[in-house]
PDB file of C-alpha atoms in Angstrom:
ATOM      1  CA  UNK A   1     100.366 -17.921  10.680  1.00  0.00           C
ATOM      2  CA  UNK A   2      99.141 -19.313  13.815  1.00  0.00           C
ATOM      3  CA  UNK A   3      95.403 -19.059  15.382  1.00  0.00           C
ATOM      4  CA  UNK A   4      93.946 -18.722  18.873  1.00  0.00           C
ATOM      5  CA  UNK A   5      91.599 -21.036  19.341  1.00  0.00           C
ATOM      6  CA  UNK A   6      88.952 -18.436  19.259  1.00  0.00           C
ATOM      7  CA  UNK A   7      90.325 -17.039  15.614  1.00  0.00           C
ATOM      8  CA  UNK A   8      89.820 -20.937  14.357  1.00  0.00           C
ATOM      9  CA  UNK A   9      86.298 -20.944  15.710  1.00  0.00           C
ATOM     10  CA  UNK A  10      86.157 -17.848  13.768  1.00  0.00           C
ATOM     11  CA  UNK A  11      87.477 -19.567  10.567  1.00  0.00           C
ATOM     12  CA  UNK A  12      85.229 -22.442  10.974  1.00  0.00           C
ATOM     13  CA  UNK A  13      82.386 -20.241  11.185  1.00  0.00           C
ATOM     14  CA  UNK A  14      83.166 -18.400   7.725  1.00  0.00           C
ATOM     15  CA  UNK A  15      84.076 -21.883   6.147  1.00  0.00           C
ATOM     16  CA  UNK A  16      80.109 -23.257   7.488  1.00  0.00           C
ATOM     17  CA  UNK A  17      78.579 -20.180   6.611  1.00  0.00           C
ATOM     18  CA  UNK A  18      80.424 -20.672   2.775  1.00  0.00           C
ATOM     19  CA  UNK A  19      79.467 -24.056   2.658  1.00  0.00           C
ATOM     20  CA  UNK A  20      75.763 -22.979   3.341  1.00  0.00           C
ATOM     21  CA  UNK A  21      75.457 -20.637   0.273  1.00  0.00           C
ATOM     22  CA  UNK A  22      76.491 -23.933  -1.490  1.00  0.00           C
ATOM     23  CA  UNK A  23      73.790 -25.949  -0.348  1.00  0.00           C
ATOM     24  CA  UNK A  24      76.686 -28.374   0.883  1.00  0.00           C
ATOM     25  CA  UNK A  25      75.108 -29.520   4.105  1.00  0.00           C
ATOM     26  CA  UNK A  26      77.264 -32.443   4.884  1.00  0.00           C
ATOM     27  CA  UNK A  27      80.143 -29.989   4.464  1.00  0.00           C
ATOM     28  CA  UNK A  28      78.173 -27.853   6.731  1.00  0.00           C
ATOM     29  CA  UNK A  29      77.791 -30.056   9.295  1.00  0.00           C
ATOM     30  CA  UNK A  30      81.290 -31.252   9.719  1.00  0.00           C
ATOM     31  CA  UNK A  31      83.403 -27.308   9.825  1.00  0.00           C
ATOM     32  CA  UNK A  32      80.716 -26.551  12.732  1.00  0.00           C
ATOM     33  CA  UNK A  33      80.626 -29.396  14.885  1.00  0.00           C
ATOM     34  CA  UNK A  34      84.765 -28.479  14.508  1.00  0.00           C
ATOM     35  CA  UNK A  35      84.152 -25.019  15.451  1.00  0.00           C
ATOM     36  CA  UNK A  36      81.434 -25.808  18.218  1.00  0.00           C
ATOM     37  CA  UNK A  37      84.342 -28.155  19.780  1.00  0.00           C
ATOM     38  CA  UNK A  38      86.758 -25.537  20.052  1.00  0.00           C
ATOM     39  CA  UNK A  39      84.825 -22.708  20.479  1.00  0.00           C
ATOM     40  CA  UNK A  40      85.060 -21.136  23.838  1.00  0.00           C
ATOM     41  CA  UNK A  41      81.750 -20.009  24.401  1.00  0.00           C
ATOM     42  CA  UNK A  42      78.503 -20.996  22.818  1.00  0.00           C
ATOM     43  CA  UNK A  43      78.498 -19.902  18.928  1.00  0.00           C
ATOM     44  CA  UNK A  44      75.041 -18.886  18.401  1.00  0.00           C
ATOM     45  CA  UNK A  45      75.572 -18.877  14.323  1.00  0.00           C
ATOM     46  CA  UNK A  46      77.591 -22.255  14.387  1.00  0.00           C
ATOM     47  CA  UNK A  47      74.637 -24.073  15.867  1.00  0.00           C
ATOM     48  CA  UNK A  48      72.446 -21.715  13.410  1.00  0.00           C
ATOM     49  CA  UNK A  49      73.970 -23.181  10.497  1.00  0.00           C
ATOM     50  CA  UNK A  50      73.971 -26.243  12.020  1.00  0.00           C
ATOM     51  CA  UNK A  51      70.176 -26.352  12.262  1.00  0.00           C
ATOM     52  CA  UNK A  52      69.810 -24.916   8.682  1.00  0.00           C
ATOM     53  CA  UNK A  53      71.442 -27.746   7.137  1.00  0.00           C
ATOM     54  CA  UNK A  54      69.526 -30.190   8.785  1.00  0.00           C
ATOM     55  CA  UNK A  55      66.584 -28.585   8.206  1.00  0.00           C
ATOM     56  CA  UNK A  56      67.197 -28.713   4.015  1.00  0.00           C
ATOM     57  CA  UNK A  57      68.185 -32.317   4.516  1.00  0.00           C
ATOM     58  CA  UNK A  58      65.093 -33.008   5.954  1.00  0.00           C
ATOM     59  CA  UNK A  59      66.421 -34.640   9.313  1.00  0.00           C
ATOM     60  CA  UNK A  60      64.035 -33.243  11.841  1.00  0.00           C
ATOM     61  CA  UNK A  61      64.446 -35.329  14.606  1.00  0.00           C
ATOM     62  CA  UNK A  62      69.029 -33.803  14.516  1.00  0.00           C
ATOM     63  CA  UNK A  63      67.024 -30.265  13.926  1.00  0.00           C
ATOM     64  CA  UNK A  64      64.732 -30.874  17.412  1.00  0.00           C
ATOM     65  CA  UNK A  65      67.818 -31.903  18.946  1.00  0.00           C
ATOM     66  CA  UNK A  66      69.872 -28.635  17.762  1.00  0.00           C
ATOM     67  CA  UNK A  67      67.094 -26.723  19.194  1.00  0.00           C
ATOM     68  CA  UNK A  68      67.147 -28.283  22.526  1.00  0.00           C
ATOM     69  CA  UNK A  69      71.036 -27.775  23.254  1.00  0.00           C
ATOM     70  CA  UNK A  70      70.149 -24.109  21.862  1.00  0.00           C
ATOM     71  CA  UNK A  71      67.141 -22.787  24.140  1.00  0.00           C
ATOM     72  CA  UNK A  72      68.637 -23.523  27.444  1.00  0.00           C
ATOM     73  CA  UNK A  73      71.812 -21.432  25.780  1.00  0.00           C
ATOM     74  CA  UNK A  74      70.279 -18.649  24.431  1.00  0.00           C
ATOM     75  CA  UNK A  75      66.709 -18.682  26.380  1.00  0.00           C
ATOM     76  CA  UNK A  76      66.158 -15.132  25.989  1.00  0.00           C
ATOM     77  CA  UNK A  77      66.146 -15.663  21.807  1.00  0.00           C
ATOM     78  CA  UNK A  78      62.001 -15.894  21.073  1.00  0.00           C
ATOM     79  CA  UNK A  79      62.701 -17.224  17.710  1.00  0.00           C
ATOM     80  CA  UNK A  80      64.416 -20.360  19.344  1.00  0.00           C
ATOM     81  CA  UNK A  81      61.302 -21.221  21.345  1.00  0.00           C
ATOM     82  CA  UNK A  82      58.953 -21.370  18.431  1.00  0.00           C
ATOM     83  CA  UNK A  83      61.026 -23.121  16.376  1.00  0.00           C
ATOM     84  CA  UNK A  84      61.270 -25.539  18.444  1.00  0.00           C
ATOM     85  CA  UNK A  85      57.582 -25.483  19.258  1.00  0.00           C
ATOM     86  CA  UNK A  86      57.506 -26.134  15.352  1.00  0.00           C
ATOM     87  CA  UNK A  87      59.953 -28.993  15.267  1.00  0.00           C
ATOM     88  CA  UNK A  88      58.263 -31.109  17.760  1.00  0.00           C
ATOM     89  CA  UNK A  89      55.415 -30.668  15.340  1.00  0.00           C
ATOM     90  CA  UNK A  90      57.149 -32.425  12.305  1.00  0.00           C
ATOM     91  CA  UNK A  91      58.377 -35.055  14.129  1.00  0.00           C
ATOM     92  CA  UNK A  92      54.792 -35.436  15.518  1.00  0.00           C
ATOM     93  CA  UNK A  93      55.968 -34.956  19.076  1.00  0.00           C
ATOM     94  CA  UNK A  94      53.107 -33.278  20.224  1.00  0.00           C
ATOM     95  CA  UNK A  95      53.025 -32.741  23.754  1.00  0.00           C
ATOM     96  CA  UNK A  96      56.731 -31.376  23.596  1.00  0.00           C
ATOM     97  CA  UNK A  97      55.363 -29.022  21.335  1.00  0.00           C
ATOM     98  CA  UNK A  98      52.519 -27.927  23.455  1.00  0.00           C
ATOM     99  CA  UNK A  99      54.262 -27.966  26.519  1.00  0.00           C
ATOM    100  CA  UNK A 100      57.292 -25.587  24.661  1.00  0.00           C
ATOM    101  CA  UNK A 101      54.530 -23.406  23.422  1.00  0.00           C
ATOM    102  CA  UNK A 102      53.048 -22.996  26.637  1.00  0.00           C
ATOM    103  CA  UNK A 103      55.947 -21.894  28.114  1.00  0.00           C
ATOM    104  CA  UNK A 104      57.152 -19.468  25.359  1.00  0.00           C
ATOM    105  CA  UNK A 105      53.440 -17.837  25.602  1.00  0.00           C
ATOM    106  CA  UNK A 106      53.826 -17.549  29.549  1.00  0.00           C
ATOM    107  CA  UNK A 107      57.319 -16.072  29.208  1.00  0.00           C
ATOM    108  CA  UNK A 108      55.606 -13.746  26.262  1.00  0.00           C
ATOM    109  CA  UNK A 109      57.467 -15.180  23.819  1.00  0.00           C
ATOM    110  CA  UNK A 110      54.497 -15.660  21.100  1.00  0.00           C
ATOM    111  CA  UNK A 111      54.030 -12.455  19.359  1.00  0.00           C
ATOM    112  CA  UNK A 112      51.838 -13.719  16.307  1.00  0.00           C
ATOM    113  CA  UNK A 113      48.297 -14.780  15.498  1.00  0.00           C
ATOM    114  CA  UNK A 114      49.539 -17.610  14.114  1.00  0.00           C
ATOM    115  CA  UNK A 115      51.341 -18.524  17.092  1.00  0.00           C
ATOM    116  CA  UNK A 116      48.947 -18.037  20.350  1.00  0.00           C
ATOM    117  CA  UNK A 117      46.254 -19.616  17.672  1.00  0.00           C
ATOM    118  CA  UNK A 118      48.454 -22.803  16.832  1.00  0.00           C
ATOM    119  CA  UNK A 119      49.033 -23.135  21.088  1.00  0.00           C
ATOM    120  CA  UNK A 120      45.090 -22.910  21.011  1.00  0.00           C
ATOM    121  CA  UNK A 121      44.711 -25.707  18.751  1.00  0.00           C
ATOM    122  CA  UNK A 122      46.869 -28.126  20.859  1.00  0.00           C
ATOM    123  CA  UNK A 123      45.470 -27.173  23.702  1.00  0.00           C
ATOM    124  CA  UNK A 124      42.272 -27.649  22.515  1.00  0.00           C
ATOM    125  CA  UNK A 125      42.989 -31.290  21.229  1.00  0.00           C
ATOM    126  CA  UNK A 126      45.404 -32.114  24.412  1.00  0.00           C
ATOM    127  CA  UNK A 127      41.809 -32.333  25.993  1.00  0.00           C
ATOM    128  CA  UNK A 128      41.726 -28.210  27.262  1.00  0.00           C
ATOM    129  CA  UNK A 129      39.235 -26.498  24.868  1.00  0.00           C
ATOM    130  CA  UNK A 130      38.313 -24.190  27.934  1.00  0.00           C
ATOM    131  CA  UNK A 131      42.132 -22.744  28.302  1.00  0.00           C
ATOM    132  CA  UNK A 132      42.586 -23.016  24.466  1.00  0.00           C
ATOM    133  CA  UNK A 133      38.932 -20.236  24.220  1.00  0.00           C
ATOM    134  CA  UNK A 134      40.783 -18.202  27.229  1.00  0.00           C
ATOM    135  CA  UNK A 135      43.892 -17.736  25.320  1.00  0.00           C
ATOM    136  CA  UNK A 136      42.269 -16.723  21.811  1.00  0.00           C
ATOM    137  CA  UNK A 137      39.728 -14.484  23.032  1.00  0.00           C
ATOM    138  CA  UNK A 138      42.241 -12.429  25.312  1.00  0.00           C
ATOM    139  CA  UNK A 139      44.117 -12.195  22.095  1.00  0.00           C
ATOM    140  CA  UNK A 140      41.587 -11.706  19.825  1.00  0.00           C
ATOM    141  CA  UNK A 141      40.609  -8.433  22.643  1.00  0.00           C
ATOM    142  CA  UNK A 142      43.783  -7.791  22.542  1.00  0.00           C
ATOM    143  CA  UNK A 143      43.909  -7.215  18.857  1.00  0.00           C
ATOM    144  CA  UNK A 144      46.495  -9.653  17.852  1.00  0.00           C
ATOM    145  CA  UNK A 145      44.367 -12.062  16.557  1.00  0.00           C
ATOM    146  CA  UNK A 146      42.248 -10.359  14.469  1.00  0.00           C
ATOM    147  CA  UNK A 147      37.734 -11.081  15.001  1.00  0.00           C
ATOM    148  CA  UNK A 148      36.679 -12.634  11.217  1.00  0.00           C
ATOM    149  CA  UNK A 149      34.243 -15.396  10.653  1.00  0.00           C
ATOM    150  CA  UNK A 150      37.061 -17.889  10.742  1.00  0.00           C
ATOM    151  CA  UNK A 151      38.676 -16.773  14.010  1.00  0.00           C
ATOM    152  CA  UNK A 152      35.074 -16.557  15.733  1.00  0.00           C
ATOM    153  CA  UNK A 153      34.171 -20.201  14.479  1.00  0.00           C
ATOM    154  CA  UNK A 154      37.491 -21.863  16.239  1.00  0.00           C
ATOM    155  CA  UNK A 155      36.783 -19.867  19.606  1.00  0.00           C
ATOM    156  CA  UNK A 156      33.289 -20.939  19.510  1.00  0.00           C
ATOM    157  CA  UNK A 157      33.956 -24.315  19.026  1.00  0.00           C
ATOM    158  CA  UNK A 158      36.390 -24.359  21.815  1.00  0.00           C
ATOM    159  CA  UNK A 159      33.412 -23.299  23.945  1.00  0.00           C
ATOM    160  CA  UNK A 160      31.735 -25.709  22.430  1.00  0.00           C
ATOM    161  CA  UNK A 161      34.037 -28.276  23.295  1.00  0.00           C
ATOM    162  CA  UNK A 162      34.527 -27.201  26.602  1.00  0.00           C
ATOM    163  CA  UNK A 163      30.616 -27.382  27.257  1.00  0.00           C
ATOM    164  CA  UNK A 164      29.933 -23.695  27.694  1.00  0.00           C
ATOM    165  CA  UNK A 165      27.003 -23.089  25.984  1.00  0.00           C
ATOM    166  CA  UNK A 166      26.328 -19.794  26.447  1.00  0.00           C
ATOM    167  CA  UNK A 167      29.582 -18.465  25.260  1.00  0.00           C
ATOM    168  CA  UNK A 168      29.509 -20.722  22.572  1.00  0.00           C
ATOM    169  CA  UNK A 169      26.159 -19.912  21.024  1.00  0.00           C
ATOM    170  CA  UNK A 170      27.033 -15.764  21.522  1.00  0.00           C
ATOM    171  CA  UNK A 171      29.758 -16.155  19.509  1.00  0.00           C
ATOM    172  CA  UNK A 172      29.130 -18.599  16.803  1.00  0.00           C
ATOM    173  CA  UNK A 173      26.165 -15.716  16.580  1.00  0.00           C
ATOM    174  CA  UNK A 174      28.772 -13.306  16.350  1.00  0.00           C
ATOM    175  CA  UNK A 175      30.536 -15.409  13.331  1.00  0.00           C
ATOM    176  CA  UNK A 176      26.998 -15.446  11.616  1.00  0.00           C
ATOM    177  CA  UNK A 177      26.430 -12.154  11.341  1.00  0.00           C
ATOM    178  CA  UNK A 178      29.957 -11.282   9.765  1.00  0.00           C
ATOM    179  CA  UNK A 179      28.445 -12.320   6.572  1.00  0.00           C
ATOM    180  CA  UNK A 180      25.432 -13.696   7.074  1.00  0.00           C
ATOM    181  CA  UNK A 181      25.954 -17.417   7.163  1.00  0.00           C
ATOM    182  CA  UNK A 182      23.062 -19.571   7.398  1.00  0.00           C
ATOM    183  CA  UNK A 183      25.077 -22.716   8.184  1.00  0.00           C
ATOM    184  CA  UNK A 184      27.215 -20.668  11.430  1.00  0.00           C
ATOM    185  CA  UNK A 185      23.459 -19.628  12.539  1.00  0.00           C
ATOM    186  CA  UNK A 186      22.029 -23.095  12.500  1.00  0.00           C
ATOM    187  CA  UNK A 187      25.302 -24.288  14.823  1.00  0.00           C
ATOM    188  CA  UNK A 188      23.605 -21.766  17.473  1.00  0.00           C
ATOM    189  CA  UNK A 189      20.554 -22.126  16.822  1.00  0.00           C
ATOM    190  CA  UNK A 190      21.544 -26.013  17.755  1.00  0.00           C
ATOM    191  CA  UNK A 191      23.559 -25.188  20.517  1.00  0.00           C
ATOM    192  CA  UNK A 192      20.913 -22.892  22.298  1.00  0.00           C
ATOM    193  CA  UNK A 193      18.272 -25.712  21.752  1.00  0.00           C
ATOM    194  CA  UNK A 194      20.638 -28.012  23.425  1.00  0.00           C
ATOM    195  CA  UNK A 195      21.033 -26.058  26.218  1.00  0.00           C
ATOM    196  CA  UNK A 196      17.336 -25.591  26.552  1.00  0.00           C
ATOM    197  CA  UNK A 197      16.618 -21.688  25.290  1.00  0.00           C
ATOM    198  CA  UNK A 198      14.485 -23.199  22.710  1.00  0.00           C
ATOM    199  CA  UNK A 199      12.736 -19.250  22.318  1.00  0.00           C
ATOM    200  CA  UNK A 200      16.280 -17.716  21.170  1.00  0.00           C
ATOM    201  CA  UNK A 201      17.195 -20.929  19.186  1.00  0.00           C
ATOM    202  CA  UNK A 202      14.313 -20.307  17.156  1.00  0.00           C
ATOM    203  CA  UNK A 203      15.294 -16.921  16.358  1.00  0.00           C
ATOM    204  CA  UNK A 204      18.617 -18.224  15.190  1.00  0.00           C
ATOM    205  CA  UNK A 205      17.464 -21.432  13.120  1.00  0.00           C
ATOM    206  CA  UNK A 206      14.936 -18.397  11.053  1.00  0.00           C
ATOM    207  CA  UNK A 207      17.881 -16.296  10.239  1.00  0.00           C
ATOM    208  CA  UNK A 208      19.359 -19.075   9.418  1.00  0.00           C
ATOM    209  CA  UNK A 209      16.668 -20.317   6.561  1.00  0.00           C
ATOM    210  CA  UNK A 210      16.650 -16.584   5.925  1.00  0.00           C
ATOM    211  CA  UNK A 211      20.361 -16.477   5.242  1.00  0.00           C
ATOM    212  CA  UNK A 212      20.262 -19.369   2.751  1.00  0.00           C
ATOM    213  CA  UNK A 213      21.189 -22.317   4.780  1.00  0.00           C
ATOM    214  CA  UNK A 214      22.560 -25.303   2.206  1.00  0.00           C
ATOM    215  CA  UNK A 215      19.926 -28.101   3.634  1.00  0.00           C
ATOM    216  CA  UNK A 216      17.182 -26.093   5.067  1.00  0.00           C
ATOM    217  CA  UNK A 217      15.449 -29.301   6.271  1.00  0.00           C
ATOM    218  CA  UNK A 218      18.560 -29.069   8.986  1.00  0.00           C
ATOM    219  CA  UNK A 219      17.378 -25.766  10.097  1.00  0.00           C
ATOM    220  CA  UNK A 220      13.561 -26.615   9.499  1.00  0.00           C
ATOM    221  CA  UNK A 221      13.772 -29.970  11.896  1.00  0.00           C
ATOM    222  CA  UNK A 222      15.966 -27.964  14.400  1.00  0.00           C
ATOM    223  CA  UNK A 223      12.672 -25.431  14.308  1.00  0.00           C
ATOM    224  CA  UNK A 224       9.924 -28.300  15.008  1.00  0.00           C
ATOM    225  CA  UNK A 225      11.997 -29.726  17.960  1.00  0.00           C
ATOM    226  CA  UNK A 226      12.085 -26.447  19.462  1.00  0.00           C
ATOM    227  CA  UNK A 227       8.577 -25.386  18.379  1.00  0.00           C
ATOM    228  CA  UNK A 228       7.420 -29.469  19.998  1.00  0.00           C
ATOM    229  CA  UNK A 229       9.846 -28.252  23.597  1.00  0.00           C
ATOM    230  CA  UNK A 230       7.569 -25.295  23.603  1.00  0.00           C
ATOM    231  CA  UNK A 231       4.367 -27.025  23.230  1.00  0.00           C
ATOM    232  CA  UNK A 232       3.489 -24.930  19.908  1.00  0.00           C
ATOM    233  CA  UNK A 233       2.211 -28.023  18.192  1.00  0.00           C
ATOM    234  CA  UNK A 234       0.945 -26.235  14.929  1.00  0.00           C
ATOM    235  CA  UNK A 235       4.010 -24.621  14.453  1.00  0.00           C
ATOM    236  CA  UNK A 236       5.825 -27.827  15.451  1.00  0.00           C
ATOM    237  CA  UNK A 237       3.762 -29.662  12.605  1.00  0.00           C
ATOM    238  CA  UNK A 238       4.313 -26.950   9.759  1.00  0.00           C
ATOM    239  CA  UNK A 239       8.627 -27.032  10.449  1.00  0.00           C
ATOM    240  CA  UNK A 240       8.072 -30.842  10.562  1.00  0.00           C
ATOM    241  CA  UNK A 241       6.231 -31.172   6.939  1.00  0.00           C
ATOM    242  CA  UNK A 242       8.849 -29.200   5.662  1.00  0.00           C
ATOM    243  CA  UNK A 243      11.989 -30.731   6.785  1.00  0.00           C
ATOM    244  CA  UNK A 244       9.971 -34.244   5.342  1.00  0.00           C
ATOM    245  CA  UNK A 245      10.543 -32.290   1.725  1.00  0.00           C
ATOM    246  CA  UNK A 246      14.365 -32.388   2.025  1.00  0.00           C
ATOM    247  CA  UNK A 247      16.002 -35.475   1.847  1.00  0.00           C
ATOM    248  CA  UNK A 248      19.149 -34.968   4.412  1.00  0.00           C
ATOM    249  CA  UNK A 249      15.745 -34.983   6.943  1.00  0.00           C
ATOM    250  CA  UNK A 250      13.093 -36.358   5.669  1.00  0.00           C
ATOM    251  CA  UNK A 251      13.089 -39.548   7.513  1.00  0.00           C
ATOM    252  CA  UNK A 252      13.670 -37.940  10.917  1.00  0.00           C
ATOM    253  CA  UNK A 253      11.073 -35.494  10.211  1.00  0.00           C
ATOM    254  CA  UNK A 254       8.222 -38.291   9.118  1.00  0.00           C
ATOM    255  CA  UNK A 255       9.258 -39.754  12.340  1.00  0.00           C
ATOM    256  CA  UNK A 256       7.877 -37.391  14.586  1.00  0.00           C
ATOM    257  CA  UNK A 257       4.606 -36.051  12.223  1.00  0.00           C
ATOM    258  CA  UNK A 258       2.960 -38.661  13.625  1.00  0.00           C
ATOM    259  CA  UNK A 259       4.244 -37.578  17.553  1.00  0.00           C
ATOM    260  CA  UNK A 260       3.433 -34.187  16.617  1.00  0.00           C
ATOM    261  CA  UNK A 261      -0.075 -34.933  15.324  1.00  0.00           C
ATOM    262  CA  UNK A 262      -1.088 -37.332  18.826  1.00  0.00           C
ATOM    263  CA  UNK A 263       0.056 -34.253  20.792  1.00  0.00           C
ATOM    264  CA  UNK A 264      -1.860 -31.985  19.518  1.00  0.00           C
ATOM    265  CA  UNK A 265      -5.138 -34.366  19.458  1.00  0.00           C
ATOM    266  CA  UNK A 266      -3.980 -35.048  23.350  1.00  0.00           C
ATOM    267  CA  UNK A 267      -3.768 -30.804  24.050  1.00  0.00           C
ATOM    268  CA  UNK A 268      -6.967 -29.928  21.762  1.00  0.00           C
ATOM    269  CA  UNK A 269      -4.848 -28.353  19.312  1.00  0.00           C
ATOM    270  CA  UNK A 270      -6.014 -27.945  15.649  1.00  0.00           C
ATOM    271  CA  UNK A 271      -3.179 -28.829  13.400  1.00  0.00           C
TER     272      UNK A 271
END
């Protein structure tokens, strides 16, 4: 019996797809790189098998380059993108990832949490932390990325990051009081001291000693710099004999007793 060349593509396609179930991926590879030559049109489950076998044999580098003959064929396939995305990822080719990431989200092609929060990421350490907090929070209002202490940590450090203080400190507040952590309330209660709103870090470093904070010397230092910025010596001096009693900040917080004390002598205040 004799074959168009499309009925052999055909046959080489049921051979690969045979030799798949096996686990036979040289065998794989060989019947589709046959069919893919004689094929006369792209063969979307040729190359598919194709990728799969390289994949299980571990050769990432022939899977990226799979991928890239498939997208520009079958653009409109979402899957394709991200895989690709992912590929350039194992190979450690990280720019190609983020750039094919980027373009999948613009063409709406990233339709998990996972996903948009993995472009964040490489945003984020590409050197963008402010486009990387844009993305995940119009996803996280969005509802695909769901608002938990975990989610609200990474978007407040990319605000962090990207040196916007306010919107940091709101929402590493907002991670806090999810479940109460003491350590999420001393990183605002930092942050707002850092960007000079000493009064509302002060509220955050006590819920933070109230919440249990691990080393509450950390919190109790933060609380006699802030109390020292306001010019509340006494209460500057109290946080500061405190955080001496913990070790993680007792030499930091002997340090400035002394400062505290000539300040107050200076200002006429009774420690």
């Amino acid at each position: 019996m004799e074959f168009t060349c499309k009925e052999d593509a055909q046959v080489y396609k049921r051979i690969a797809i045979a030799h798949s179930e096996q686990k036979e991926w040289d065998k794989v590879l060989a019947v589709a790189d046959k069919g893919l030559a004689i094929s006369e049109k792209p063969d979307k489950t040729l190359y598919q098998v194709k990728l799969t076998a390289y994949y299980n044999q571990k050769k990432y580098k022939d899977s990226v380059k799979v991928l890239e003959i498939m997208v520009p064929l079958f653009p409109e396939d979402k899957r394709l993108w991200v895989q690709l995305a992912q590929f350039y990822l194992l190979t450690g080719d990280n720019s190609k990832s983020l750039a094919t990431y980027d373009l999948a989200y613009k063409n709406g092609f990233l339709e998990t949490a996972g996903n948009v929060t993995r472009l964040s990421q490489l945003l984020a350490a590409d050197g963008s932390p402010y486009y990387a907090a844009k993305i995940m929070s119009k996803n996280m209002k969005s509802g695909l990325i769901k608002e938990d202490e975990k989610t609200l940590t990474t978007l407040a450090g990319f605000y962090q990051n990207a040196k916007e203080m306010k919107q940091a400190a709101q929402t590493y507040g907002k991670a806090a009081a999810l479940n109460n952590s003491g350590k999420l309330y001393l990183r605002q209660g930092r942050i707002l001291a850092l960007d000079g709103q000493h009064k509302s870090a002060i509220t955050a470093l006590k819920k933070s000693l109230d919440a249990g904070v691990k080393n509450p010397g950390e919190a109790q230092f933060e609380l006699a710099l802030a109390y020292l910025n306001l010019k509340q010596y006494k209460s500057a001096y109290k946080y500061a004999k405190l955080a001496a009693n913990d070790k993680k900040t007792a030499r930091s917080a002997k340090s400035y007793i002394g400062y505290i004390k000539e300040k107050a002598r200076v200002h006429n205040v009774t420690l």
